[in-house]
mmCIF file of C-alpha atoms and ligand atoms in Angstrom:
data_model
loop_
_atom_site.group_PDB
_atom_site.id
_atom_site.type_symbol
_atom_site.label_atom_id
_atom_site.label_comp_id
_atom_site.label_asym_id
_atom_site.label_seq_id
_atom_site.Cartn_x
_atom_site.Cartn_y
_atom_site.Cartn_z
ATOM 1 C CA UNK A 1 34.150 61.362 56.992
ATOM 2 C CA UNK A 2 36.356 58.941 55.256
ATOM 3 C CA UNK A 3 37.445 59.289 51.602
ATOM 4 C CA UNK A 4 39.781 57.640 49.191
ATOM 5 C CA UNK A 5 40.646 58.524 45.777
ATOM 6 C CA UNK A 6 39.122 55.352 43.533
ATOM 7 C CA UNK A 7 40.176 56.967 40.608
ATOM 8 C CA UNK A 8 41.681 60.803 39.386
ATOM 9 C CA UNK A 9 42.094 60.310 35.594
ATOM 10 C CA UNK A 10 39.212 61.614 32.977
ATOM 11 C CA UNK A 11 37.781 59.647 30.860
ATOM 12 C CA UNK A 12 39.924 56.674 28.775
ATOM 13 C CA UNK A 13 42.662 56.919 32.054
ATOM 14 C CA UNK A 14 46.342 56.938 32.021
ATOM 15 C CA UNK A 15 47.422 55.564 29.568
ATOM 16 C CA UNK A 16 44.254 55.105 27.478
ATOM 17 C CA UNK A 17 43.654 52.381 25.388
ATOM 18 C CA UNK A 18 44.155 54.364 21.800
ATOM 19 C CA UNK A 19 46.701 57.170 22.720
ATOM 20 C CA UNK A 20 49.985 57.331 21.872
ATOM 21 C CA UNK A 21 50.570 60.728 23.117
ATOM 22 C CA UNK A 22 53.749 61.834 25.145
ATOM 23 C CA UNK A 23 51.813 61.021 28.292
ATOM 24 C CA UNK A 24 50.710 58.129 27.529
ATOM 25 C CA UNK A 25 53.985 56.551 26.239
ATOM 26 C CA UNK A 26 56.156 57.438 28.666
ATOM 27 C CA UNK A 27 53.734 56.225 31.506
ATOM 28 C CA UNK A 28 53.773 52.973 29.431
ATOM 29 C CA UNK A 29 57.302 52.983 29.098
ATOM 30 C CA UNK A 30 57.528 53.177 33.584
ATOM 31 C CA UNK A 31 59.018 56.194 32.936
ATOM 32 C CA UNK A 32 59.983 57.959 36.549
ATOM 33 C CA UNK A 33 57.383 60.502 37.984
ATOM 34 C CA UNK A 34 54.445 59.569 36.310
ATOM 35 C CA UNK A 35 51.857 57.243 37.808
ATOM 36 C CA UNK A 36 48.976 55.415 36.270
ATOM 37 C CA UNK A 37 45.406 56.367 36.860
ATOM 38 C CA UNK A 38 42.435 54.702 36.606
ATOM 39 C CA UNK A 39 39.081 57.190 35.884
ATOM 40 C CA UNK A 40 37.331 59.331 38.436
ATOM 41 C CA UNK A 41 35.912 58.323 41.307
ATOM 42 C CA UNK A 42 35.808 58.860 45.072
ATOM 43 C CA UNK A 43 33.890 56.435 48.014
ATOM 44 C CA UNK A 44 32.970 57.788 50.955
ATOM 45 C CA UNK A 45 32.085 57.192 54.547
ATOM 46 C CA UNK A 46 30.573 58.659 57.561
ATOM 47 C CA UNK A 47 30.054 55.946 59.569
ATOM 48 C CA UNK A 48 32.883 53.525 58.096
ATOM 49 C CA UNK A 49 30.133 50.849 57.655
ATOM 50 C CA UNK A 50 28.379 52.329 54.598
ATOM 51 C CA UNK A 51 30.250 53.559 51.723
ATOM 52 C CA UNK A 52 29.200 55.847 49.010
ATOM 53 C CA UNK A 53 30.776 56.236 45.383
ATOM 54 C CA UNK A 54 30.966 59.772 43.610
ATOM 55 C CA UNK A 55 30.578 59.026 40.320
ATOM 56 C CA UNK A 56 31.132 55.295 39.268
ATOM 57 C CA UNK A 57 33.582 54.585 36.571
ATOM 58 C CA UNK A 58 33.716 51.847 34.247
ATOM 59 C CA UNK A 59 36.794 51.061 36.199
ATOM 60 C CA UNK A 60 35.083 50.123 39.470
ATOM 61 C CA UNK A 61 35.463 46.138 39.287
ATOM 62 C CA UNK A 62 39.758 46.820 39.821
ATOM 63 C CA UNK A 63 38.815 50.468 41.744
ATOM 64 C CA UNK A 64 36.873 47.920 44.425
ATOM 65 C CA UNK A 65 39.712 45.417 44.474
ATOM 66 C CA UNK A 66 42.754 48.254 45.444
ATOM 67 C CA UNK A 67 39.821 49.313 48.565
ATOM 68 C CA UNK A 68 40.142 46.811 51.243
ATOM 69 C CA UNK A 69 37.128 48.661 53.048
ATOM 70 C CA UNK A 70 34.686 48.087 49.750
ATOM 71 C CA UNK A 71 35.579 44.549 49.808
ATOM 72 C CA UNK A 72 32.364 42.230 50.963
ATOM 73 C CA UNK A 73 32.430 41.146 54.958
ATOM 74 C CA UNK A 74 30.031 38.362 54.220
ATOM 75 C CA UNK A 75 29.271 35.315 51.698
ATOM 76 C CA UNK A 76 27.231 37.887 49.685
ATOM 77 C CA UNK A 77 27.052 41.921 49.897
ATOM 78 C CA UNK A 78 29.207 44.566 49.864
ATOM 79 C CA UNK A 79 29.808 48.030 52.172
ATOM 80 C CA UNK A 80 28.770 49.886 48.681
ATOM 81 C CA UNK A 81 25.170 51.186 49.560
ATOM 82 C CA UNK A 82 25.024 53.268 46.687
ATOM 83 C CA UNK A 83 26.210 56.014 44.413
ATOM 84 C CA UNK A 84 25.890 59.502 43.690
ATOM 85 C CA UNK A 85 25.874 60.634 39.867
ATOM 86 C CA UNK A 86 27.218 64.412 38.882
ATOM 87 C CA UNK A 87 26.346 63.864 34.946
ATOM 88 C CA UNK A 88 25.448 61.434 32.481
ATOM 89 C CA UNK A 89 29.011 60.965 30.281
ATOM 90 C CA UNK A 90 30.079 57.769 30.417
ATOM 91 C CA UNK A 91 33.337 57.827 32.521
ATOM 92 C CA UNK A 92 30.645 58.857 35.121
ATOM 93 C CA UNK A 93 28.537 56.257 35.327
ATOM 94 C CA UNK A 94 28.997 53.232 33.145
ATOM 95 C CA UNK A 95 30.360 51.541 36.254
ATOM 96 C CA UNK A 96 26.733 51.357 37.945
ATOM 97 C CA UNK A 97 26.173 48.782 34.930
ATOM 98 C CA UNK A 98 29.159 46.773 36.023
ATOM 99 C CA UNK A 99 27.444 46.399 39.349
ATOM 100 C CA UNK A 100 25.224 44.589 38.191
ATOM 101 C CA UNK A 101 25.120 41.197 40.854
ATOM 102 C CA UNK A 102 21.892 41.518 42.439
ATOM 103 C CA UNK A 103 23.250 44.061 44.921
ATOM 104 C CA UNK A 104 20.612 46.700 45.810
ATOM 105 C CA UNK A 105 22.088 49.696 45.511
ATOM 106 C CA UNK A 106 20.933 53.629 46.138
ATOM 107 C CA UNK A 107 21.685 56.111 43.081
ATOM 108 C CA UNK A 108 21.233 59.877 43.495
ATOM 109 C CA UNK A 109 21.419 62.176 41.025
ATOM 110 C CA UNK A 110 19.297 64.648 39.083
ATOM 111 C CA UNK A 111 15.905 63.554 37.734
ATOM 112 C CA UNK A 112 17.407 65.479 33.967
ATOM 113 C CA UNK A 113 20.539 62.583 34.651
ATOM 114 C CA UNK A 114 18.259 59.937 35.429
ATOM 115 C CA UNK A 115 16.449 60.598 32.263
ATOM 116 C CA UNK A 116 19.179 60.546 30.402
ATOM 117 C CA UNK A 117 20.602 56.936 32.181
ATOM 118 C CA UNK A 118 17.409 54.999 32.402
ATOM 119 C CA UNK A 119 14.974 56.199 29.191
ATOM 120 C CA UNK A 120 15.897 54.646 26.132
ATOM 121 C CA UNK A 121 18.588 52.315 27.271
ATOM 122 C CA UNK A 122 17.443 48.817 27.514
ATOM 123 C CA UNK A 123 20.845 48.056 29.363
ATOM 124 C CA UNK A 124 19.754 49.452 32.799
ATOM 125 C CA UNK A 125 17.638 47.021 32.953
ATOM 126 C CA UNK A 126 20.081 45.215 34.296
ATOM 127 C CA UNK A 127 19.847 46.825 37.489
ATOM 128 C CA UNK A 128 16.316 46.498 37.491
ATOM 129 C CA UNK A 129 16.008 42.776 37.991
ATOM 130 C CA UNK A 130 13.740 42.614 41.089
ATOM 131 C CA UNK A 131 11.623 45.465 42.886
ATOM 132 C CA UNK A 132 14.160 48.067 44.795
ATOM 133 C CA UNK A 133 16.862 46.860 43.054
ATOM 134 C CA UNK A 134 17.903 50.414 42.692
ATOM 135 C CA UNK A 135 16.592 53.169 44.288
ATOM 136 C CA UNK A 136 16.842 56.323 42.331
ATOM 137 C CA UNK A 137 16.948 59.527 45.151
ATOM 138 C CA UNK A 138 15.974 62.846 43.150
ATOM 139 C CA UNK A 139 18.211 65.452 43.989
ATOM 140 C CA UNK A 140 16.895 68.946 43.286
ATOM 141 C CA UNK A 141 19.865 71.714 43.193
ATOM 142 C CA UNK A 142 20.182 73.568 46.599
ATOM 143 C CA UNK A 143 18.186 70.669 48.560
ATOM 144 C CA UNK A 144 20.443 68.431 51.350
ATOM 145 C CA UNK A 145 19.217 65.149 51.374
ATOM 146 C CA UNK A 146 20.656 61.802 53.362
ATOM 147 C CA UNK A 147 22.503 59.640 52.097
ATOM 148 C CA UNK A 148 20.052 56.484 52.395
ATOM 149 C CA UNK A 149 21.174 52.764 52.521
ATOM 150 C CA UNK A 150 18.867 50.742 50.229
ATOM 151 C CA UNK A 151 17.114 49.727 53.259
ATOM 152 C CA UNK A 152 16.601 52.869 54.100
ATOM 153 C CA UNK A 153 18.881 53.682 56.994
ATOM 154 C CA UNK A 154 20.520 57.076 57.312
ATOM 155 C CA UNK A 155 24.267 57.209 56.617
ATOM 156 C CA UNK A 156 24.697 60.024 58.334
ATOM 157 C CA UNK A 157 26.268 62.320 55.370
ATOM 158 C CA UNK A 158 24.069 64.694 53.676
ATOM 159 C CA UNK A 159 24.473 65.118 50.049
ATOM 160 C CA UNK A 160 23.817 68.895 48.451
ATOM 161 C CA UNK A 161 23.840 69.211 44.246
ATOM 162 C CA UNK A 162 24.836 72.136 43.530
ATOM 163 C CA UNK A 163 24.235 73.191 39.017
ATOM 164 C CA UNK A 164 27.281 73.944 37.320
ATOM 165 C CA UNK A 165 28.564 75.417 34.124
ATOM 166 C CA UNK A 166 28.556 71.851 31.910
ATOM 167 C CA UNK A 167 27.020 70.275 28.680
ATOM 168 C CA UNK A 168 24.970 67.466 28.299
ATOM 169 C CA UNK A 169 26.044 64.182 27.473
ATOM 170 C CA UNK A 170 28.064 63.057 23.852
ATOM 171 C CA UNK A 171 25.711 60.065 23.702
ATOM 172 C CA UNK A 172 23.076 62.981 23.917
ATOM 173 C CA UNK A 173 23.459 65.805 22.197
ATOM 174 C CA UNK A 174 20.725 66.401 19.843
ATOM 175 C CA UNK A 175 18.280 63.789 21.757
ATOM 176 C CA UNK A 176 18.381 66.131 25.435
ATOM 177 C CA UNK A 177 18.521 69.563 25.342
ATOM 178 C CA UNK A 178 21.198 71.657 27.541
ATOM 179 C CA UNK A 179 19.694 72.043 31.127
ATOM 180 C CA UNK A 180 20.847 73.257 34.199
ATOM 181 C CA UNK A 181 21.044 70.183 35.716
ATOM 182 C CA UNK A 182 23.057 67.933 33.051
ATOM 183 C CA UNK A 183 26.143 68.201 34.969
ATOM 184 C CA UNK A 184 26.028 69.521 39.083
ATOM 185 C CA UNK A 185 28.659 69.378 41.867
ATOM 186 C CA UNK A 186 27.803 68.003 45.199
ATOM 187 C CA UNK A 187 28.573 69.089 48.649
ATOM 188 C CA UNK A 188 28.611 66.392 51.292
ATOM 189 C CA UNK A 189 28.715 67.475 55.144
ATOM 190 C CA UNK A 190 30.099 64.864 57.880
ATOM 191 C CA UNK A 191 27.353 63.587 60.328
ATOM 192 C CA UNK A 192 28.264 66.653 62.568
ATOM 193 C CA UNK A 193 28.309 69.013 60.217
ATOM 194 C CA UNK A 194 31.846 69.795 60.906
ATOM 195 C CA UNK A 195 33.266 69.033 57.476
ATOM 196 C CA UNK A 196 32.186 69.377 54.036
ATOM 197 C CA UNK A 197 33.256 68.028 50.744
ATOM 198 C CA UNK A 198 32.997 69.144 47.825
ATOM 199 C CA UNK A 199 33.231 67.246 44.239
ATOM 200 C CA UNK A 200 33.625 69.002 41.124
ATOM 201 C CA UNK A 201 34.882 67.066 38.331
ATOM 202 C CA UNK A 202 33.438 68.712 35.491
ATOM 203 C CA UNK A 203 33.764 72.509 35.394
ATOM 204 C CA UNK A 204 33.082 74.514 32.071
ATOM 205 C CA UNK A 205 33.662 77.397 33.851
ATOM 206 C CA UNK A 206 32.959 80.245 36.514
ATOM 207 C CA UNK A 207 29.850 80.503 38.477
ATOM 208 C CA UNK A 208 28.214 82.570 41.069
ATOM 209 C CA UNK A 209 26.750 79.066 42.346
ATOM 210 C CA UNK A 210 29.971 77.526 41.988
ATOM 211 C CA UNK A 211 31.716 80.286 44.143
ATOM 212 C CA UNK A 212 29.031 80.326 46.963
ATOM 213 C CA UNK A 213 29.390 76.034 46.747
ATOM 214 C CA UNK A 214 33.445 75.911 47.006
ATOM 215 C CA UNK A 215 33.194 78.692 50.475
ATOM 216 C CA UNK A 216 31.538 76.158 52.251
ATOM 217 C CA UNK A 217 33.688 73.332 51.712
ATOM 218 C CA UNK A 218 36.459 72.742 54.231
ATOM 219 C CA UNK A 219 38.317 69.578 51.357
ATOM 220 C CA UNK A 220 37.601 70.441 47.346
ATOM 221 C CA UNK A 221 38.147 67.832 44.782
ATOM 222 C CA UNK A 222 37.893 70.033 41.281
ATOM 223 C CA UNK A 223 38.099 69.341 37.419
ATOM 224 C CA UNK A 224 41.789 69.062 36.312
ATOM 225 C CA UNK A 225 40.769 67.913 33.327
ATOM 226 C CA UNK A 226 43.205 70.172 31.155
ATOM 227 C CA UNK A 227 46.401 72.431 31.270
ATOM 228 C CA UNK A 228 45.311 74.739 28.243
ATOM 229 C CA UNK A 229 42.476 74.907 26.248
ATOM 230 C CA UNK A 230 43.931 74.153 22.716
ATOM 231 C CA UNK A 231 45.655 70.913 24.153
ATOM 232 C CA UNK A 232 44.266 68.390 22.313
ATOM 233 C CA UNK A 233 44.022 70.416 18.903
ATOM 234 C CA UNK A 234 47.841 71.154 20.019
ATOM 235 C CA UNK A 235 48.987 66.993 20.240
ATOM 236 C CA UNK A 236 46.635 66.692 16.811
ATOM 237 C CA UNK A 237 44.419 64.526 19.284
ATOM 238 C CA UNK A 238 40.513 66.189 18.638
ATOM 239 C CA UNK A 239 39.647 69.456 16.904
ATOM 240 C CA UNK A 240 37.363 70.530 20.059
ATOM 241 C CA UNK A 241 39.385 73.118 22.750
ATOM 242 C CA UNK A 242 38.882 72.410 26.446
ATOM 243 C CA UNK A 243 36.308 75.091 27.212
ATOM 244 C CA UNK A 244 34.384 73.345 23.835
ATOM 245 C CA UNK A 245 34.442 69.719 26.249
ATOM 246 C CA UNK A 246 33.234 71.896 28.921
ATOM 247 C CA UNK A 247 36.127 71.733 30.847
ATOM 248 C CA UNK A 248 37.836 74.899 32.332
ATOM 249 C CA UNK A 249 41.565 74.359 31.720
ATOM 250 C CA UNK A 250 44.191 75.011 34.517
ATOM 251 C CA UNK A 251 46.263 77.646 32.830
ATOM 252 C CA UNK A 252 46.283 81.044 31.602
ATOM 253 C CA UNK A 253 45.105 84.473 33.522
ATOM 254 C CA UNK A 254 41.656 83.285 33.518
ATOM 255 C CA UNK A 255 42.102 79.282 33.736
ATOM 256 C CA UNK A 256 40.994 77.568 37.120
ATOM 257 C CA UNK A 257 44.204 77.098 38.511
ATOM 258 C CA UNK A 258 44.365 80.900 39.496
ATOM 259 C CA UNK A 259 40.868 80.627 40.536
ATOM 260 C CA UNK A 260 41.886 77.902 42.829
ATOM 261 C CA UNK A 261 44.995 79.596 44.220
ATOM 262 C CA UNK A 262 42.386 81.911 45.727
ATOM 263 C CA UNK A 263 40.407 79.804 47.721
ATOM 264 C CA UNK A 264 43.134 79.422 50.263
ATOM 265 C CA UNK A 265 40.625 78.246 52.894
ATOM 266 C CA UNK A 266 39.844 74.736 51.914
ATOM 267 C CA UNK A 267 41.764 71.568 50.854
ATOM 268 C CA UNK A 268 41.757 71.415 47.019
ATOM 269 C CA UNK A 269 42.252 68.348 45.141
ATOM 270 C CA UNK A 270 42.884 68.290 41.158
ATOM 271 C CA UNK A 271 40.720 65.395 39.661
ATOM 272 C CA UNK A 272 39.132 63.886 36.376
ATOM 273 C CA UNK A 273 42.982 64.768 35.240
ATOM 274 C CA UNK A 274 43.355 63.802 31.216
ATOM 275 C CA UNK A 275 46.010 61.835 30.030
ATOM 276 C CA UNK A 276 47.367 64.273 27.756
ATOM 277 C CA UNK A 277 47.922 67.137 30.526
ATOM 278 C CA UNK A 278 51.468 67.941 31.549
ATOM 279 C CA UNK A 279 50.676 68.150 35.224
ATOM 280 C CA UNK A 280 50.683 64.264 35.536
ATOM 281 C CA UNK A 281 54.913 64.290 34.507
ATOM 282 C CA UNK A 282 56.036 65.656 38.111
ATOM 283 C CA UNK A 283 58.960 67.373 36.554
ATOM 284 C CA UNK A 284 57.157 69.732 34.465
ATOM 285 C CA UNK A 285 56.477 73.253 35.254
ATOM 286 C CA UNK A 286 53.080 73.001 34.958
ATOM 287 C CA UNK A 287 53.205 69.701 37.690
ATOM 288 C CA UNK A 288 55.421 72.438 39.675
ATOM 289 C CA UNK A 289 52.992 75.571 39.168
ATOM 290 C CA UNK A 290 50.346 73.243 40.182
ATOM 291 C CA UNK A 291 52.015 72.569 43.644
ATOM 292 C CA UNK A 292 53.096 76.540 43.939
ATOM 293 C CA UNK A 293 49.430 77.021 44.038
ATOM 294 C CA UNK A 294 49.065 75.057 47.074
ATOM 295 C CA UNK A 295 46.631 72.760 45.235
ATOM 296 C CA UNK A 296 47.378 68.691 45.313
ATOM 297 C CA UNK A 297 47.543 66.736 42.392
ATOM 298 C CA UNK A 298 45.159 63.682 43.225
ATOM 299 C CA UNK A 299 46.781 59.956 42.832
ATOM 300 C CA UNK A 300 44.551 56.909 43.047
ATOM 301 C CA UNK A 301 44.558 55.555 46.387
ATOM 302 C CA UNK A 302 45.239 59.052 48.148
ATOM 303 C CA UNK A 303 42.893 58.408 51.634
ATOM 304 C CA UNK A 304 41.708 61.784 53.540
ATOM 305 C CA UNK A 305 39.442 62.107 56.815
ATOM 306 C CA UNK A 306 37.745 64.801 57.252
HETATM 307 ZN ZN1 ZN B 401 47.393 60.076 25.988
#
């Protein structure tokens, strides 16, 4: 299985558009030993013919440019077959809208995401211009499924969502209610079943599912959203606390990070990192702590096999 790193910032990036915190100026500034990051996203091969996203950002048209393997081999088309979708917030998915050039293209996600996407939103029609334009796969939590080219052929990699601690949408709160399968992690296994990924990039928290989901993988890519949980209320950024975003900071006796430092067994990957969190300036101690851990800070462009 072949994966690259599309994109490893949360939503807004590094630097985002309307922040002005320390982050954010200094990686304007080229200040040395932080990087720019464009928002989360991995693509995905078994076969190195058919590529899958994980999560399609609204920065996929430049994301697809920096991957020579997404880039089309013919007049017309592109190695994208599809996309998998692990909640509805917009960093997640506002990118399938920017693929919007009469490419048919799989989407898998839950049927409560789909909802969410599709009802209501006169925009997806977009990607509903002609019949099997997209072809939504229904993944039910617990339930491997292929990984289907829109024609139909079998990519080899199987695709597992797994429900995990998460909120619904900003866009819907108050129109959806909370549901088990707002936000999910997915496990993909190679063609020979000999390696398994997981994707996390939205974590609220601690889960029994979440635990049984991360043994199995032998690479982890996992929410690194934030370094503490009061770090926006901290910079004066948002009055909401990390765990209030649904996001499981890093730090602290109960944060992630520890959690992580005990799952020794498989590669893990920090992801869906926001601007404002210190681990992106590589001298800080919490950049350092992060390393101490044995856990990898993930950088755009950082390709694995697996
Ligand atoms: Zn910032």
């Amino acid at each position: 299985m072949r994966v690259r790193v599309l994109g490893s910032a949360a939503g807004g990036a590094f630097p985002q558009w309307n922040c002005g915190c320390p982050n954010c100026r200094r990686v304007r500034a080229k200040a040395s030993g932080l990087t720019p990051r464009s928002q989360a996203s991995l693509a995905v091969s078994g076969d190195g013919e058919h590529y899958f996203l994980l999560n399609v950002s609204p920065d996929i048209r430049s994301q697809i440019e920096a991957a020579p393997e997404l880039h089309p081999r013919h007049a017309r088309g592109s190695p994208i077959s599809g996309a998998v979708i692990t909640n509805g917030d917009l960093d997640a998915c506002l990118g399938a809208l920017c693929l919007r050039e009469s490419e048919p293209l799989a989407l898998f996600t839950t049927e409560v995401i789909r909802r969410g996407l599709v009802e209501g939103n006169t925009f997806f029609r977009t990607l509903a211009r002609f019949d099997d334009h997209v072809r939504w796969h229904t993944l039910k939590p617990h339930a491997p499924e292929p990984l289907l080219t829109p024609a139909g052929e079998d990519s080899g990699l199987r695709v597992e969502a797994i429900p995990i601690p998460g909120k619904v949408p900003l866009h819907l709160a108050g129109i959806e209610a909370e549901h088990p399968q707002q936000n999910i992690g997915v496990l993909l296994r190679s063609p020979d079943s000999q390696s398994v990924l997981g994707f996390f990039p939205s974590v609220a928290g601690p889960s029994g599912e979440l635990e049984r989901a991360i043994a199995q993988t032998t690479c982890c890519f996992f929410d690194g959203t934030f370094w503490t949980d009061d770090e926006l209320p901290a910079l004066g950024l948002a009055t909401r606390s990390a765990r209030e975003m649904a996001h499981w900071p890093l730090s602290g006796l109960d944060g992630s990070l520890a959690w992580l430092a005990s799952k020794s067994h498989t590669r893990r990957v920090l992801i869906h990192i926001n601007n404002t969190n210190p681990i992106l300036d590589e001298a800080s101690d919490a950049h350092q702590r992060v390393l101490a851990a044995g856990i990898e800070i993930g950088t755009d462009g950082l390709e694995l096999t697996l």
